[in-house]
Coordinates of C-alpha atoms in Angstrom, one line a residue:
M91 CA 71.6 23.7 2.4
T92 CA 68.0 25.0 2.9
D93 CA 67.2 27.4 5.7
R94 CA 66.2 25.9 9.0
I95 CA 64.3 27.0 12.1
I96 CA 66.8 27.6 14.9
A97 CA 64.6 29.0 17.7
A98 CA 61.0 29.0 18.8
D99 CA 60.0 31.3 21.7
V100 CA 56.7 32.1 23.3
I101 CA 56.0 35.7 24.3
L102 CA 53.2 36.2 26.9
T103 CA 52.2 39.9 27.3
S104 CA 49.2 41.9 28.5
P105 CA 49.0 45.4 26.9
G106 CA 45.3 45.9 27.8
R107 CA 44.6 42.1 27.7
N108 CA 46.6 38.9 27.5
Y109 CA 48.2 37.7 24.2
V110 CA 50.2 34.5 23.4
T111 CA 52.7 35.1 20.6
L112 CA 55.0 32.6 18.9
K113 CA 58.3 33.9 17.6
L114 CA 60.2 31.7 15.1
R115 CA 63.8 32.5 14.0
T116 CA 65.6 31.0 11.0
A117 CA 69.3 30.4 10.3
D118 CA 69.0 33.0 7.5
G119 CA 68.1 35.6 10.2
L120 CA 64.4 36.0 9.5
T121 CA 61.7 36.2 12.2
G122 CA 58.1 35.1 11.9
Y123 CA 55.3 35.8 14.4
G124 CA 52.1 33.8 15.1
D125 CA 49.2 34.1 17.5
A126 CA 47.9 31.4 19.9
T127 CA 45.7 33.5 22.2
V128 CA 42.8 31.6 23.7
N129 CA 40.9 34.0 26.0
G130 CA 40.9 32.9 29.6
R131 CA 43.1 29.9 28.8
E132 CA 46.3 31.7 27.7
L133 CA 48.6 29.8 30.0
A134 CA 47.4 26.5 28.6
A135 CA 48.1 27.7 25.1
A136 CA 51.5 29.1 26.0
S137 CA 52.5 25.8 27.7
Y138 CA 51.3 23.7 24.8
L139 CA 53.4 25.8 22.5
R140 CA 56.5 26.1 24.7
D141 CA 56.6 22.5 26.1
H142 CA 55.1 20.4 23.3
V143 CA 55.3 22.2 20.0
A144 CA 58.4 24.4 20.0
P145 CA 60.9 21.6 20.5
L146 CA 59.5 19.8 17.4
L147 CA 60.1 22.9 15.2
I148 CA 63.9 23.2 15.6
G149 CA 65.7 22.1 12.5
L150 CA 62.6 22.1 10.3
D151 CA 62.5 23.8 6.9
P152 CA 60.4 27.0 7.3
A153 CA 59.4 26.9 3.6
R154 CA 57.5 23.6 4.1
I155 CA 54.3 25.2 5.6
E156 CA 51.8 22.5 4.5
D157 CA 54.1 19.7 5.6
T158 CA 54.6 21.3 9.0
W159 CA 50.9 21.8 9.4
Q160 CA 50.2 18.1 8.7
Y161 CA 53.1 17.0 10.9
L162 CA 51.6 18.9 13.9
Y163 CA 48.0 17.9 13.2
R164 CA 48.4 14.2 12.2
G165 CA 51.5 13.6 14.3
A166 CA 50.1 14.5 17.7
Y167 CA 47.4 11.8 17.7
W168 CA 45.3 14.0 20.0
R169 CA 43.7 16.1 17.3
R170 CA 41.7 19.3 17.2
G171 CA 40.4 21.2 20.3
P172 CA 41.0 24.9 20.9
I173 CA 44.4 24.7 22.5
T174 CA 45.9 22.3 20.0
M175 CA 44.5 24.2 17.0
A176 CA 45.5 27.6 18.4
A177 CA 49.1 26.3 18.7
I178 CA 49.0 25.0 15.1
S179 CA 47.6 28.3 14.0
A180 CA 50.5 30.2 15.6
V181 CA 53.1 28.0 13.8
D182 CA 51.3 28.3 10.5
L183 CA 51.0 32.1 10.8
A184 CA 54.7 32.5 11.7
L185 CA 55.7 30.3 8.7
W186 CA 53.6 32.4 6.3
D187 CA 55.2 35.5 7.9
I188 CA 58.6 34.1 7.1
K189 CA 57.6 33.0 3.6
G190 CA 56.4 36.5 2.8
K191 CA 59.6 38.0 4.2
T192 CA 61.7 35.6 2.2
A193 CA 59.9 36.5 -1.0
G194 CA 59.7 40.2 -0.1
L195 CA 55.9 40.2 -0.6
P196 CA 52.9 40.7 1.6
V197 CA 51.1 37.4 2.4
Y198 CA 48.0 38.2 0.4
Q199 CA 50.2 38.2 -2.8
L200 CA 51.3 34.6 -1.9
L201 CA 47.6 33.6 -1.6
G202 CA 46.9 34.5 -5.2
G203 CA 46.8 38.2 -4.9
A204 CA 44.0 40.6 -4.2
V205 CA 40.5 39.8 -5.4
R206 CA 39.1 43.1 -4.0
D207 CA 40.6 46.5 -3.3
R208 CA 39.7 46.5 0.4
V209 CA 37.9 44.4 3.1
L210 CA 34.6 45.5 4.5
S211 CA 34.5 45.6 8.3
Y212 CA 32.0 45.9 11.1
T213 CA 32.4 47.1 14.7
H214 CA 30.4 47.0 17.9
A215 CA 28.0 49.5 19.4
S216 CA 26.7 48.7 22.8
A217 CA 24.6 50.5 25.5
W218 CA 22.1 49.6 28.1
E219 CA 19.3 51.9 27.1
L220 CA 18.0 52.5 23.5
P221 CA 18.8 56.3 23.3
E222 CA 22.5 55.6 24.3
L223 CA 22.6 52.7 21.9
L224 CA 21.5 55.0 19.0
D225 CA 24.1 57.5 20.0
A226 CA 26.8 54.8 20.0
I227 CA 25.7 53.6 16.6
D228 CA 25.8 57.2 15.3
A229 CA 29.3 57.5 16.6
R230 CA 30.5 54.4 14.9
R231 CA 29.0 55.6 11.6
A232 CA 30.8 58.9 12.1
D233 CA 34.0 56.8 12.4
G234 CA 33.3 55.6 8.9
F235 CA 31.8 52.1 9.6
K236 CA 29.2 50.9 7.1
A237 CA 28.3 47.9 9.3
V238 CA 27.6 47.9 13.1
R239 CA 26.8 45.1 15.5
A240 CA 24.2 46.4 18.1
Q241 CA 23.8 45.0 21.6
S242 CA 21.6 46.4 24.3
G243 CA 20.6 45.8 27.9
V244 CA 17.5 43.9 29.0
P245 CA 15.1 45.2 31.7
G246 CA 15.4 43.2 34.9
L247 CA 19.0 42.1 34.3
E248 CA 22.3 43.8 35.3
T249 CA 24.5 42.4 32.5
V250 CA 23.8 41.0 29.0
Y251 CA 26.7 39.5 27.1
G252 CA 29.3 42.2 27.8
V253 CA 26.8 45.1 28.1
H254 CA 26.6 46.4 31.7
A255 CA 24.1 48.8 33.2
G256 CA 26.0 52.1 33.3
G257 CA 29.0 50.8 31.3
G258 CA 30.2 49.7 27.9
Y259 CA 31.2 46.5 26.3
E260 CA 34.0 44.4 27.7
P261 CA 33.3 40.8 28.6
A262 CA 36.7 39.7 30.0
K263 CA 37.3 40.6 33.6
R264 CA 40.6 40.5 35.5
G265 CA 40.6 38.3 38.5
A266 CA 41.2 34.8 39.8
V267 CA 37.8 33.4 38.9
P268 CA 35.1 34.3 36.3
V269 CA 32.4 36.8 37.1
T270 CA 28.9 35.2 37.3
E271 CA 26.1 36.8 35.4
S272 CA 22.3 36.3 35.5
W273 CA 20.3 35.5 32.4
D274 CA 16.6 35.5 31.5
T275 CA 15.8 34.2 28.0
D276 CA 12.2 35.2 28.0
A277 CA 13.0 38.8 29.0
Y278 CA 15.6 39.0 26.2
L279 CA 13.1 37.6 23.6
R280 CA 10.5 40.1 24.7
H281 CA 12.9 43.1 24.5
V282 CA 15.5 42.8 21.7
P283 CA 13.1 42.7 18.7
D284 CA 11.7 46.1 19.7
V285 CA 15.3 47.5 20.2
L286 CA 16.6 46.3 16.8
N287 CA 13.5 47.4 14.9
A288 CA 13.9 50.8 16.5
V289 CA 17.5 50.9 15.5
R290 CA 16.6 50.1 11.9
E291 CA 14.1 52.9 11.9
H292 CA 16.7 55.3 13.3
V293 CA 19.6 54.4 10.9
G294 CA 17.5 53.8 7.7
P295 CA 18.0 51.0 5.2
E296 CA 21.7 51.4 4.2
L297 CA 23.6 50.6 7.3
A298 CA 24.4 46.9 7.7
L299 CA 23.0 45.9 11.1
L300 CA 24.2 42.8 13.0
H301 CA 23.2 41.2 16.3
D302 CA 24.7 38.4 18.5
A303 CA 22.5 36.1 20.6
H304 CA 25.7 34.5 21.9
H305 CA 24.6 30.8 22.1
R306 CA 21.8 31.6 24.5
L307 CA 18.7 30.1 22.7
T308 CA 17.1 26.8 22.0
P309 CA 16.4 26.1 18.3
Q310 CA 12.7 27.0 18.7
Q311 CA 13.6 30.2 20.5
A312 CA 16.2 31.0 17.9
A313 CA 13.6 30.5 15.1
R314 CA 11.2 32.8 16.9
L315 CA 13.8 35.5 17.3
G316 CA 14.9 35.2 13.6
R317 CA 11.3 35.6 12.4
S318 CA 10.6 38.6 14.8
L319 CA 13.7 40.4 13.5
E320 CA 12.9 40.1 9.8
P321 CA 11.5 43.7 9.7
A322 CA 14.9 44.9 10.9
N323 CA 16.5 43.4 7.8
L324 CA 19.7 42.3 9.6
F325 CA 22.9 41.7 7.8
W326 CA 23.1 38.6 10.1
L327 CA 21.9 37.1 13.4
E328 CA 24.9 35.5 15.1
D329 CA 25.3 32.4 17.3
V330 CA 21.6 31.9 17.9
T331 CA 22.1 28.5 19.6
P332 CA 25.0 26.5 20.9
A333 CA 27.1 25.4 17.9
E334 CA 27.6 21.8 19.0
N335 CA 24.1 20.9 17.9
Q336 CA 24.5 21.6 14.2
E337 CA 21.2 20.0 13.3
A338 CA 19.4 22.7 15.3
L339 CA 20.3 25.2 12.6
R340 CA 18.0 23.3 10.2
L341 CA 14.9 24.1 12.3
V342 CA 16.0 27.8 12.6
R343 CA 16.5 27.9 8.8
Q344 CA 13.1 26.5 8.1
H345 CA 11.3 29.3 10.0
T346 CA 13.2 32.5 9.2
T347 CA 14.9 34.3 6.3
T348 CA 17.1 36.3 8.6
P349 CA 20.7 35.5 7.6
L350 CA 22.6 33.3 10.1
A351 CA 26.2 33.5 11.2
I352 CA 28.0 31.0 13.4
G353 CA 31.4 29.4 14.1
E354 CA 33.7 31.6 16.3
V355 CA 34.2 28.6 18.7
F356 CA 34.9 26.2 15.8
N357 CA 38.5 25.1 15.3
S358 CA 38.4 22.8 12.3
I359 CA 36.6 22.1 9.0
Y360 CA 34.9 19.1 10.7
D361 CA 33.1 21.5 13.1
C362 CA 31.4 23.4 10.3
K363 CA 31.3 20.9 7.4
D364 CA 27.6 19.9 7.8
L365 CA 26.5 23.5 8.3
I366 CA 28.2 24.5 5.1
T367 CA 27.2 21.6 2.9
G368 CA 23.7 21.7 4.3
Q369 CA 23.5 25.4 3.5
L370 CA 22.2 26.0 7.1
I371 CA 24.2 29.2 7.6
D372 CA 25.1 32.3 5.5
Y373 CA 28.4 33.2 7.1
I374 CA 31.1 31.1 8.7
R375 CA 32.9 32.8 11.6
V376 CA 36.0 30.7 12.2
A377 CA 39.0 32.7 13.3
V378 CA 42.5 32.4 11.8
A379 CA 44.0 32.2 15.4
H380 CA 41.8 29.3 16.4
A381 CA 41.2 27.2 13.3
G382 CA 44.6 26.1 12.2
G383 CA 45.9 29.3 10.7
I384 CA 45.9 30.5 7.2
S385 CA 46.4 27.1 5.7
H386 CA 43.3 25.5 7.3
L387 CA 41.2 28.6 7.0
R388 CA 41.6 28.6 3.3
N389 CA 40.3 25.0 3.1
I390 CA 37.2 26.0 5.1
F391 CA 36.5 29.0 3.0
A392 CA 37.0 27.1 -0.2
L393 CA 34.4 24.5 0.9
A394 CA 32.1 27.4 1.9
D395 CA 32.4 29.0 -1.5
L396 CA 31.0 25.8 -3.2
Y397 CA 27.8 26.3 -1.2
Q398 CA 27.5 30.1 -1.4
V399 CA 28.4 30.6 2.2
K400 CA 30.6 33.7 2.9
A401 CA 33.6 34.0 5.2
A402 CA 33.4 36.4 8.1
P403 CA 36.2 35.6 10.6
H404 CA 35.9 36.4 14.3
G405 CA 37.9 39.5 15.1
P406 CA 37.6 40.6 18.7
S407 CA 40.3 42.3 20.7
D408 CA 41.2 39.0 22.3
V409 CA 42.9 37.8 19.1
S410 CA 46.2 39.7 18.8
P411 CA 47.0 42.1 16.0
V412 CA 49.2 39.4 14.5
S413 CA 46.3 37.1 13.7
F414 CA 44.0 40.0 12.9
G415 CA 46.4 41.2 10.3
A416 CA 46.6 37.6 8.9
S417 CA 42.8 37.6 8.7
V418 CA 42.8 40.8 6.6
H419 CA 45.3 39.2 4.2
V420 CA 43.0 36.3 3.8
G421 CA 40.0 38.6 3.3
L422 CA 41.7 40.6 0.5
S423 CA 42.5 37.4 -1.4
T424 CA 39.4 35.2 -0.8
I425 CA 36.6 35.6 -3.3
N426 CA 33.7 34.6 -0.9
F427 CA 34.9 36.8 1.9
G428 CA 32.0 38.7 3.3
I429 CA 33.0 40.9 6.2
Q430 CA 35.7 41.2 8.9
E431 CA 34.9 41.9 12.5
Y432 CA 37.0 44.8 13.8
M433 CA 36.4 45.4 17.5
G434 CA 39.6 47.5 17.9
Y435 CA 42.5 47.4 20.3
D436 CA 43.8 49.1 23.4
A437 CA 46.3 51.8 22.4
L438 CA 49.1 49.8 24.2
A439 CA 48.4 46.8 21.9
H440 CA 49.0 48.9 18.9
E441 CA 52.4 49.9 20.4
V442 CA 53.4 46.4 21.3
F443 CA 52.3 45.1 17.9
P444 CA 53.2 47.7 15.3
H445 CA 51.5 46.8 12.1
S446 CA 50.9 47.7 8.4
W447 CA 47.2 46.8 8.4
S448 CA 45.0 49.9 8.5
F449 CA 41.3 51.0 8.7
A450 CA 39.7 53.8 6.7
D451 CA 36.1 54.6 5.8
G452 CA 34.7 51.3 6.9
Y453 CA 37.3 49.1 5.2
L454 CA 40.5 47.4 6.2
H455 CA 43.7 46.7 4.2
P456 CA 46.6 44.5 5.2
G457 CA 49.3 46.8 3.8
D458 CA 52.2 45.8 1.6
A459 CA 54.9 45.1 4.1
P460 CA 56.6 41.7 3.5
G461 CA 55.0 38.8 5.4
L462 CA 52.0 39.5 7.7
G463 CA 53.2 43.1 8.3
V464 CA 53.0 42.8 12.1
E465 CA 56.0 42.9 14.4
V466 CA 56.5 42.7 18.1
D467 CA 58.2 45.3 20.3
E468 CA 59.6 42.7 22.8
A469 CA 61.1 45.2 25.2
L470 CA 57.7 47.0 25.5
A471 CA 55.9 43.7 25.7
A472 CA 58.0 42.6 28.7
K473 CA 56.6 45.6 30.6
F474 CA 53.1 44.1 30.6
P475 CA 53.1 40.7 32.3
Y476 CA 50.3 38.3 32.1
E477 CA 47.4 39.0 34.5
P478 CA 44.6 36.4 35.1
A479 CA 41.4 37.3 33.4
Y480 CA 38.3 35.3 32.4
L481 CA 35.2 35.6 30.4
P482 CA 32.1 35.4 32.6
V483 CA 29.8 32.4 33.3
A484 CA 26.0 32.7 33.2
R485 CA 23.3 31.3 35.4
R486 CA 19.6 31.4 34.8
L487 CA 17.4 33.2 37.4
D488 CA 16.8 29.8 39.1
G489 CA 20.6 29.4 39.6
S490 CA 21.2 26.8 37.0
M491 CA 24.1 27.1 34.5
T492 CA 23.5 28.2 31.0
D493 CA 25.7 29.1 28.0
W494 CA 27.6 32.3 28.2

């Protein structure tokens, strides 16, 4: 008789921030872990997993990864969406983890093996004023990073996408309701080109320099920004306009040669199909925790490869070390993989999620432990219960809502 799933449990823990982890156990005594964290909606993801998905898994063959993916996607009728796809992602990752442990191999070997020796990564450098930003970038370079995302303050505002006057970068805030921030697009467009051009002059030509507009601009504003940043020779300009209006990227593309990256809020191939086939972007940013796990991510990246679009998965600290490790496995084994975001984790998260993936000299490697190479210290995880926390919302200076 083939092995069967005998238990599916949800672990909700907050070692520095909230994470939703799925734990699958098989009759053969193997354990697999997956990540279903959706920042600010963790309880919804946990409930969907616990109440609607976990009961369906008992008795299934853990070796049938693709069949289980199709069962959860096609069988639910209510398809897609961040909560559903995060839950499917968690199951998919846990099954790949079990598959690797069964075979005694790291997951990247099951995906065809390594196509590179290591995975290029980038991190964040944020500060309100330019001198402090330059210091922060120098510190990240000293840490070994070859690529840095630079975010700065804007005169007249108190916060700008996670950057606070007098403080560093951390968007999510603990509390019962989201923090409200003020936003001024014109001030941003006046200020940020000078900042990034100054950064380029400071760091020289070799550092890969990235910037995130975080969905704040209209297509025309995005085109203007992309053109004004051409002297800075960015590695990419990220999320210039809300991703729902995919045709908007055509206008931006027509007016700038600055490389464009988008997709961290996407959760299926259907969200990014037109952007990829229309060659309207250079990097697709879907995350393994939010876009159906390894199985679906591979489909998206294979489509992207046909159109010379590179993979660059979202990797903030609000996806857990489980899915981050999975992303590095995919990166090592995917030919059109471009770069992996590595924001880093609270020290407690490293303790709760001991892992084989590692960072050195600007690059990541998933390690060679069987499966995903990430475990969960459940006793330690239990010491850090869930705490309500939300990403901010944003209003323009006239009080009207805008995209955060």
